[in-house]
Tab-separated table of C-alpha atoms in Angstrom:
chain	number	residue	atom	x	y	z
A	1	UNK	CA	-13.935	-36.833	47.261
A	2	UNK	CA	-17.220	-36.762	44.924
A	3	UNK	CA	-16.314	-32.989	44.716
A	4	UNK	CA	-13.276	-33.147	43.828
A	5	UNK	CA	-13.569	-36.045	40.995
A	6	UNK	CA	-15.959	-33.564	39.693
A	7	UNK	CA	-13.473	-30.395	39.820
A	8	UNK	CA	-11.063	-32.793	37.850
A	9	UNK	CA	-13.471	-34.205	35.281
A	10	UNK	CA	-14.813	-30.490	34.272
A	11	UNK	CA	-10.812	-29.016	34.181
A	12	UNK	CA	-10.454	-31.627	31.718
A	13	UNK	CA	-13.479	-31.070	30.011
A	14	UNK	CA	-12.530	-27.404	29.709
A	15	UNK	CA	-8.818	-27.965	28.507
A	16	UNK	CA	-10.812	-30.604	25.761
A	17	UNK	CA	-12.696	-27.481	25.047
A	18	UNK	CA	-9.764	-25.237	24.575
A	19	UNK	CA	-8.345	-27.516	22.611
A	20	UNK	CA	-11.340	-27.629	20.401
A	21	UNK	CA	-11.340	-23.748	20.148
A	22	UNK	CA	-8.450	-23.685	17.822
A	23	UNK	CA	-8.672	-21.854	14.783
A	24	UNK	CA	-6.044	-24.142	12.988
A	25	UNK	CA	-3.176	-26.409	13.031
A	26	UNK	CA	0.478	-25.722	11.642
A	27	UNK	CA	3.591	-27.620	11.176
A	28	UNK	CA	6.779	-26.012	12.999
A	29	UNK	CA	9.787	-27.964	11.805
A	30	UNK	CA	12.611	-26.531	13.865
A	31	UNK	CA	16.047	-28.934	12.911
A	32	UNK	CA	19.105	-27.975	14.275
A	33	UNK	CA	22.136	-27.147	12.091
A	34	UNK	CA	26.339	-25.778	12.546
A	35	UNK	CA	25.365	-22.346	13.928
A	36	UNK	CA	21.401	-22.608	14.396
A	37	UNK	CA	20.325	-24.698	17.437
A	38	UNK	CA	19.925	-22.839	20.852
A	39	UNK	CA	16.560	-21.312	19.212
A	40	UNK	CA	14.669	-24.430	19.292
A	41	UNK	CA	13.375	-24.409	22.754
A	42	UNK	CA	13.303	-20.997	22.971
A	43	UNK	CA	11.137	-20.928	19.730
A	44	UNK	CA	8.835	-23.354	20.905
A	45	UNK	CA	8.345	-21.592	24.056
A	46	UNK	CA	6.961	-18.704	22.455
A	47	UNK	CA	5.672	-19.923	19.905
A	48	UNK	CA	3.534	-22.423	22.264
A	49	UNK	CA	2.442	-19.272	24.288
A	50	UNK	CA	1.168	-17.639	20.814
A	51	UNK	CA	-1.261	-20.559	20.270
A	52	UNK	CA	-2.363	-20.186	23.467
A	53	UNK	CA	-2.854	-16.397	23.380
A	54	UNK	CA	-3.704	-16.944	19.375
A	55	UNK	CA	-6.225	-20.135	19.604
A	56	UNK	CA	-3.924	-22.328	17.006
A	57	UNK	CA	-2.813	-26.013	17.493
A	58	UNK	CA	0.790	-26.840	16.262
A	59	UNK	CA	2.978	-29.454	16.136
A	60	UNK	CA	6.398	-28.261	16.442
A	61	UNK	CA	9.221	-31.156	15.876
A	62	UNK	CA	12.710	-31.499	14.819
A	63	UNK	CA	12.122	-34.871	13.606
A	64	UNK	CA	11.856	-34.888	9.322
A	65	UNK	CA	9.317	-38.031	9.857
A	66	UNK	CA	6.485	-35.516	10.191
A	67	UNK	CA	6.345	-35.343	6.558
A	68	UNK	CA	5.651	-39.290	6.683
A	69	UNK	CA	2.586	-38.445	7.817
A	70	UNK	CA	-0.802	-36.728	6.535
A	71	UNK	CA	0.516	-32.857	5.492
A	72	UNK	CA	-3.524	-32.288	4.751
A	73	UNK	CA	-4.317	-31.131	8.579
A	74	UNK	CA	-1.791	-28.349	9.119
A	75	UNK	CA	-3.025	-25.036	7.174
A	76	UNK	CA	0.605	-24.333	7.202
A	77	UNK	CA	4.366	-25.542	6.985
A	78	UNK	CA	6.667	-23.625	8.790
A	79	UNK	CA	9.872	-24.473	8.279
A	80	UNK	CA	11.988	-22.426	11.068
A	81	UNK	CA	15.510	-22.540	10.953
A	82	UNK	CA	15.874	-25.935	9.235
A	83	UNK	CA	17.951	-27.091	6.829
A	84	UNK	CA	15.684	-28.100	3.703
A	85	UNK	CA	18.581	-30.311	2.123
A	86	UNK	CA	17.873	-32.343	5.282
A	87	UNK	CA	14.285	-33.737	3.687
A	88	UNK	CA	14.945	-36.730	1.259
A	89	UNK	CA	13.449	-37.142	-1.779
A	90	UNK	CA	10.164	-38.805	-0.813
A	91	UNK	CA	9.999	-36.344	2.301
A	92	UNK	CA	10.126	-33.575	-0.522
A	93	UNK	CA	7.873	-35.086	-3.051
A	94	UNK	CA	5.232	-35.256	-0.111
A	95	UNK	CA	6.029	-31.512	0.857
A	96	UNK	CA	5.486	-30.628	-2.830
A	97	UNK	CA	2.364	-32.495	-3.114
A	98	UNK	CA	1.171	-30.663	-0.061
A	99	UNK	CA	1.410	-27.474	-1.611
A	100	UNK	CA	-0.011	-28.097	-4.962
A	101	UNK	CA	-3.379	-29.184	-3.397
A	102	UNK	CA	-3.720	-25.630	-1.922
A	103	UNK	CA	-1.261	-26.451	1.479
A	104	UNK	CA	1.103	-23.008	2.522
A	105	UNK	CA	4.153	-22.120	3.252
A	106	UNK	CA	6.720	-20.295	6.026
A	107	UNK	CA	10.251	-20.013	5.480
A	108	UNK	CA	12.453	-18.504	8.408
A	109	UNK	CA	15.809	-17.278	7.915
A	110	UNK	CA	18.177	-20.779	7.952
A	111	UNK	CA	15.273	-22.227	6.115
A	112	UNK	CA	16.501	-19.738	2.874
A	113	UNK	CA	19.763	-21.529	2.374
A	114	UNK	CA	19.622	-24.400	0.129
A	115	UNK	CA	22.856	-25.462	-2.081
A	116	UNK	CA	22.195	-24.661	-5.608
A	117	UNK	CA	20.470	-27.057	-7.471
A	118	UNK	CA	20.043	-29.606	-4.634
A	119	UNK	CA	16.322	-28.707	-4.933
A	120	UNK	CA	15.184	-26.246	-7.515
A	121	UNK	CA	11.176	-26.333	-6.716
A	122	UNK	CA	12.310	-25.077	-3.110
A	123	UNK	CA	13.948	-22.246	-4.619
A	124	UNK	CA	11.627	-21.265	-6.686
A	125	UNK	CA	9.581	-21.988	-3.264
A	126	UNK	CA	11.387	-19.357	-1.649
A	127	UNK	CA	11.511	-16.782	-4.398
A	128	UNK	CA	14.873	-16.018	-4.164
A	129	UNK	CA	18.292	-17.989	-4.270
A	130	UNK	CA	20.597	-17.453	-1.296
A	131	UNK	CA	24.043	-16.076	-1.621
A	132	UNK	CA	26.752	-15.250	0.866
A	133	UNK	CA	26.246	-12.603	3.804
A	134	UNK	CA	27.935	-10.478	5.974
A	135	UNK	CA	28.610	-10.697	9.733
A	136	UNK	CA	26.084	-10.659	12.128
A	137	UNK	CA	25.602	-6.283	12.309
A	138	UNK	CA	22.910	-3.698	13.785
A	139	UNK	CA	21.177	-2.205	10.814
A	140	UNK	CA	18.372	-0.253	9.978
A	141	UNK	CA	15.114	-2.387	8.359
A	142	UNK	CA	12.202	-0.411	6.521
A	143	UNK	CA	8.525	-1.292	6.560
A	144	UNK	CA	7.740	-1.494	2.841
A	145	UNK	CA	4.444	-2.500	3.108
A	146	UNK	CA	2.634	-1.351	5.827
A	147	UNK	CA	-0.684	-3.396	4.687
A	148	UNK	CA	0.794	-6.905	5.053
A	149	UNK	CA	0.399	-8.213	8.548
A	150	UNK	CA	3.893	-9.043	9.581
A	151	UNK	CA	4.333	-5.491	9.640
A	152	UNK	CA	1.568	-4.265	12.449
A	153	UNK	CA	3.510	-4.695	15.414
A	154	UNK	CA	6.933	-3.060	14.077
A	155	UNK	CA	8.153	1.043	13.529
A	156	UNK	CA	8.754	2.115	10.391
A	157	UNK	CA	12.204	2.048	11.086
A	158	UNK	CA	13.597	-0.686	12.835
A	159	UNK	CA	16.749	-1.234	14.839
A	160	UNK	CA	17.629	-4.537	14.122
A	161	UNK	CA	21.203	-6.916	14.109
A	162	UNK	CA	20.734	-9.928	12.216
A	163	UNK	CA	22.770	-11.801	9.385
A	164	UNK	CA	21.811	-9.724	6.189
A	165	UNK	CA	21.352	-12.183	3.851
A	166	UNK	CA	21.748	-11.363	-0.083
A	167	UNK	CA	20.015	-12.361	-2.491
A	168	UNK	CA	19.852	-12.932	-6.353
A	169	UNK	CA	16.727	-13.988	-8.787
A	170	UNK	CA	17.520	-17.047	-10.971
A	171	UNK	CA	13.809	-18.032	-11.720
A	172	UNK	CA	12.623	-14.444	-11.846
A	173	UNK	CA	10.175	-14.939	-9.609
A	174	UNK	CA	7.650	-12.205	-8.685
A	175	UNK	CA	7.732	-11.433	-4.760
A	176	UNK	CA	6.189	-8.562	-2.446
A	177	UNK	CA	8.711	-7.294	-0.234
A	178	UNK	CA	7.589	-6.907	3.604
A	179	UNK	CA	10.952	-5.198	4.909
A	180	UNK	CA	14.327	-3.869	3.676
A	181	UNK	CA	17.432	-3.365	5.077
A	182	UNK	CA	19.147	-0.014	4.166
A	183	UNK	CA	22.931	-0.910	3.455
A	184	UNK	CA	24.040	2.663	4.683
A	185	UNK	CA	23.231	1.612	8.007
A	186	UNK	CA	25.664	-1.330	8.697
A	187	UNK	CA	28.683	-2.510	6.319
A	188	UNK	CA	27.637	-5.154	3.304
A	189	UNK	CA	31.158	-6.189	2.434
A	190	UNK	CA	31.859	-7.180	6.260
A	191	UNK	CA	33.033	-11.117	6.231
A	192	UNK	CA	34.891	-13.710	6.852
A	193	UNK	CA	38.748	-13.796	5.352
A	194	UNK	CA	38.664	-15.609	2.168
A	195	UNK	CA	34.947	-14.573	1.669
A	196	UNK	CA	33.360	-12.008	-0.381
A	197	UNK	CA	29.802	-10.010	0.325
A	198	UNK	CA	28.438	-7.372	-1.645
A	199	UNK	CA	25.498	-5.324	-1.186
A	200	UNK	CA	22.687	-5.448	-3.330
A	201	UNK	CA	21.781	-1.463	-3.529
A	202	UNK	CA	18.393	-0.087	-2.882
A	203	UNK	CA	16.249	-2.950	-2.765
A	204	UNK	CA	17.637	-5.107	-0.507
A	205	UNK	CA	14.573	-7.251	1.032
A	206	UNK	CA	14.522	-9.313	3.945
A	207	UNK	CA	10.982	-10.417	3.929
A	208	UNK	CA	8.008	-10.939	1.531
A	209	UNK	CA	5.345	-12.531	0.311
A	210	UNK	CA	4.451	-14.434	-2.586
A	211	UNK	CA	2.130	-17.381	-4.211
A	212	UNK	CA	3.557	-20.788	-5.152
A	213	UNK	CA	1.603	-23.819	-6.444
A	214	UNK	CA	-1.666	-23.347	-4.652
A	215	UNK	CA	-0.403	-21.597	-1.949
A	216	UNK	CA	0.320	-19.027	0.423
A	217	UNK	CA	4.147	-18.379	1.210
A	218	UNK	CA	5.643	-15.964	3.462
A	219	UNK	CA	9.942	-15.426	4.039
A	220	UNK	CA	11.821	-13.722	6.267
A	221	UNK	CA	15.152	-13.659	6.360
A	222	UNK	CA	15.595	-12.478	10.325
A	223	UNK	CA	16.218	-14.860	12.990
A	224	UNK	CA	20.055	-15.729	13.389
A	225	UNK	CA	20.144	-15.929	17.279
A	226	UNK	CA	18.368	-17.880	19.824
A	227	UNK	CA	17.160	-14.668	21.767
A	228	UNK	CA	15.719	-13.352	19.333
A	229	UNK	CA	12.742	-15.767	19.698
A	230	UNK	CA	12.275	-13.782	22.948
A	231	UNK	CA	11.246	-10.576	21.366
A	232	UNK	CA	8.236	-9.119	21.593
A	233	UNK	CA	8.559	-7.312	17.927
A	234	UNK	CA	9.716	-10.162	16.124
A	235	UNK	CA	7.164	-12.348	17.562
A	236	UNK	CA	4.835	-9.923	16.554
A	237	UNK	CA	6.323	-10.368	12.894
A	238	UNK	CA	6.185	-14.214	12.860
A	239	UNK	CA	2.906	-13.794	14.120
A	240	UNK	CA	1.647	-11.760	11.635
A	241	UNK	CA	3.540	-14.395	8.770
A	242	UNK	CA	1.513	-17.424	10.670
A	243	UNK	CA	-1.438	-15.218	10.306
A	244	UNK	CA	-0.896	-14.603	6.827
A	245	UNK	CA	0.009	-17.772	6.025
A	246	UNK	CA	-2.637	-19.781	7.958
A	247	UNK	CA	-5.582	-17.747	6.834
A	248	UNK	CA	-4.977	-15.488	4.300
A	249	UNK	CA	-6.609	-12.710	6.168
A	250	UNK	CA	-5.213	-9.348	7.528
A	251	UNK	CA	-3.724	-8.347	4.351
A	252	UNK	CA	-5.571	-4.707	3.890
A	253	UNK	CA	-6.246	-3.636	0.639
């Protein structure tokens, strides 16, 4: 019996260990919205195993209250998926606070969308405003920038089908794009009756990088269906965002 109180005490002394061993701690707020829910437990089963095969601590939630709290400890806000109209004003005051002492920023596909002028900082947050998009279609996505970390683990070239979101630049706000999608490969004007999608030509990014405030923030605009959280290559692009994000390292010169 000694024994085995002994085996039990050290298994939690080495789990308090591995806990310990984390490199950092970020904020996954993953709210559900009309078409964007069946992701969250998939999401946080990955994204769970990347901590563990990553050494980072997160707190992943679909609960807004998290921003009651102290935004100081997490190295990064992720905000996956979620609605940002959803924060209320104090919620978004704290947010914007967190950011303008030095805090960072993640902003996943659903997370882009924000009625105009419900929340202009956010915007300018993202870099880019929002506009319609086509139906969910297989494209083709370039790496622009193969020195940017959320670009290691995918081709060049890069079979994807996602909702192509457009985009338009109200603040003129500089950005580094990560990936494009090439328009030839899938049709831009593809929507909804009573709707209307263009394409945006040539540079048509889907991802990038920029600096806000004090901060760090990385986009991407992929991540429409739950499954896709199940995918070893666009793991390996959120991974390299959290990276990014967390640390500011792996960006080669």
């Amino acid at each position: 019996m000694k024994k085995l109180v002994l085996a039990a005490a050290a298994g939690l002394m080495m789990v308090s260990g591995a806990q310990a061993d984390t490199q950092y701690k970020i904020l996954v707020l993953a709210m559900s919205s009309k078409y964007h829910y069946e992701y969250i437990p998939i999401a946080r089963e990955s994204f769970e195993r990347l901590g563990k095969l990553h050494a980072f601590e997160m707190t992943y939630t679909n609960k807004p209250e998290v921003f009651d709290g102290d935004l100081k400890q997490y190295a990064a806000v992720m905000f996956l998926n979620t609605p940002p109209e959803e924060l209320n004003e104090a919620r978004r005051k704290k947010f914007e606070e967190y950011m303008k002492a030095g805090g960072n920023a993640m902003l996943v596909h659903r997370s882009l969308i924000i009625p105009p002028n419900t929340w202009p900082w956010y915007e300018k947050l993202i870099g880019r405003r929002t506009g319609n998009h086509p139906m969910l279609q297989t494209g083709v996505v370039d790496v622009v920038d193969k020195k940017f970390p959320a670009t290691f683990g995918l081709p060049d070239h890069w079979i994807w089908s996602d909702e192509f979101y457009v985009f338009d630049d109200p603040y003129k706000i500089k950005i580094n794009p990560v990936l494009n999608v090439d328009e030839s490969s899938y049709d831009p004007t593809k929507i909804w009756p009573g709707q209307v999608s263009y394409g945006m030509g040539k540079d048509h990014p889907l991802s990038w990088y920029h600096y806000a405030e004090k901060g760090r923030v990385f986009v991407t605009a992929l991540g429409h269906d739950g499954n896709m959280y199940r995918d070893p290559q666009y793991l390996a692009h959120l991974m390299g965002g959290i990276y990014w994000t967390a640390t500011g390292k792996g960006l080669r010169p």
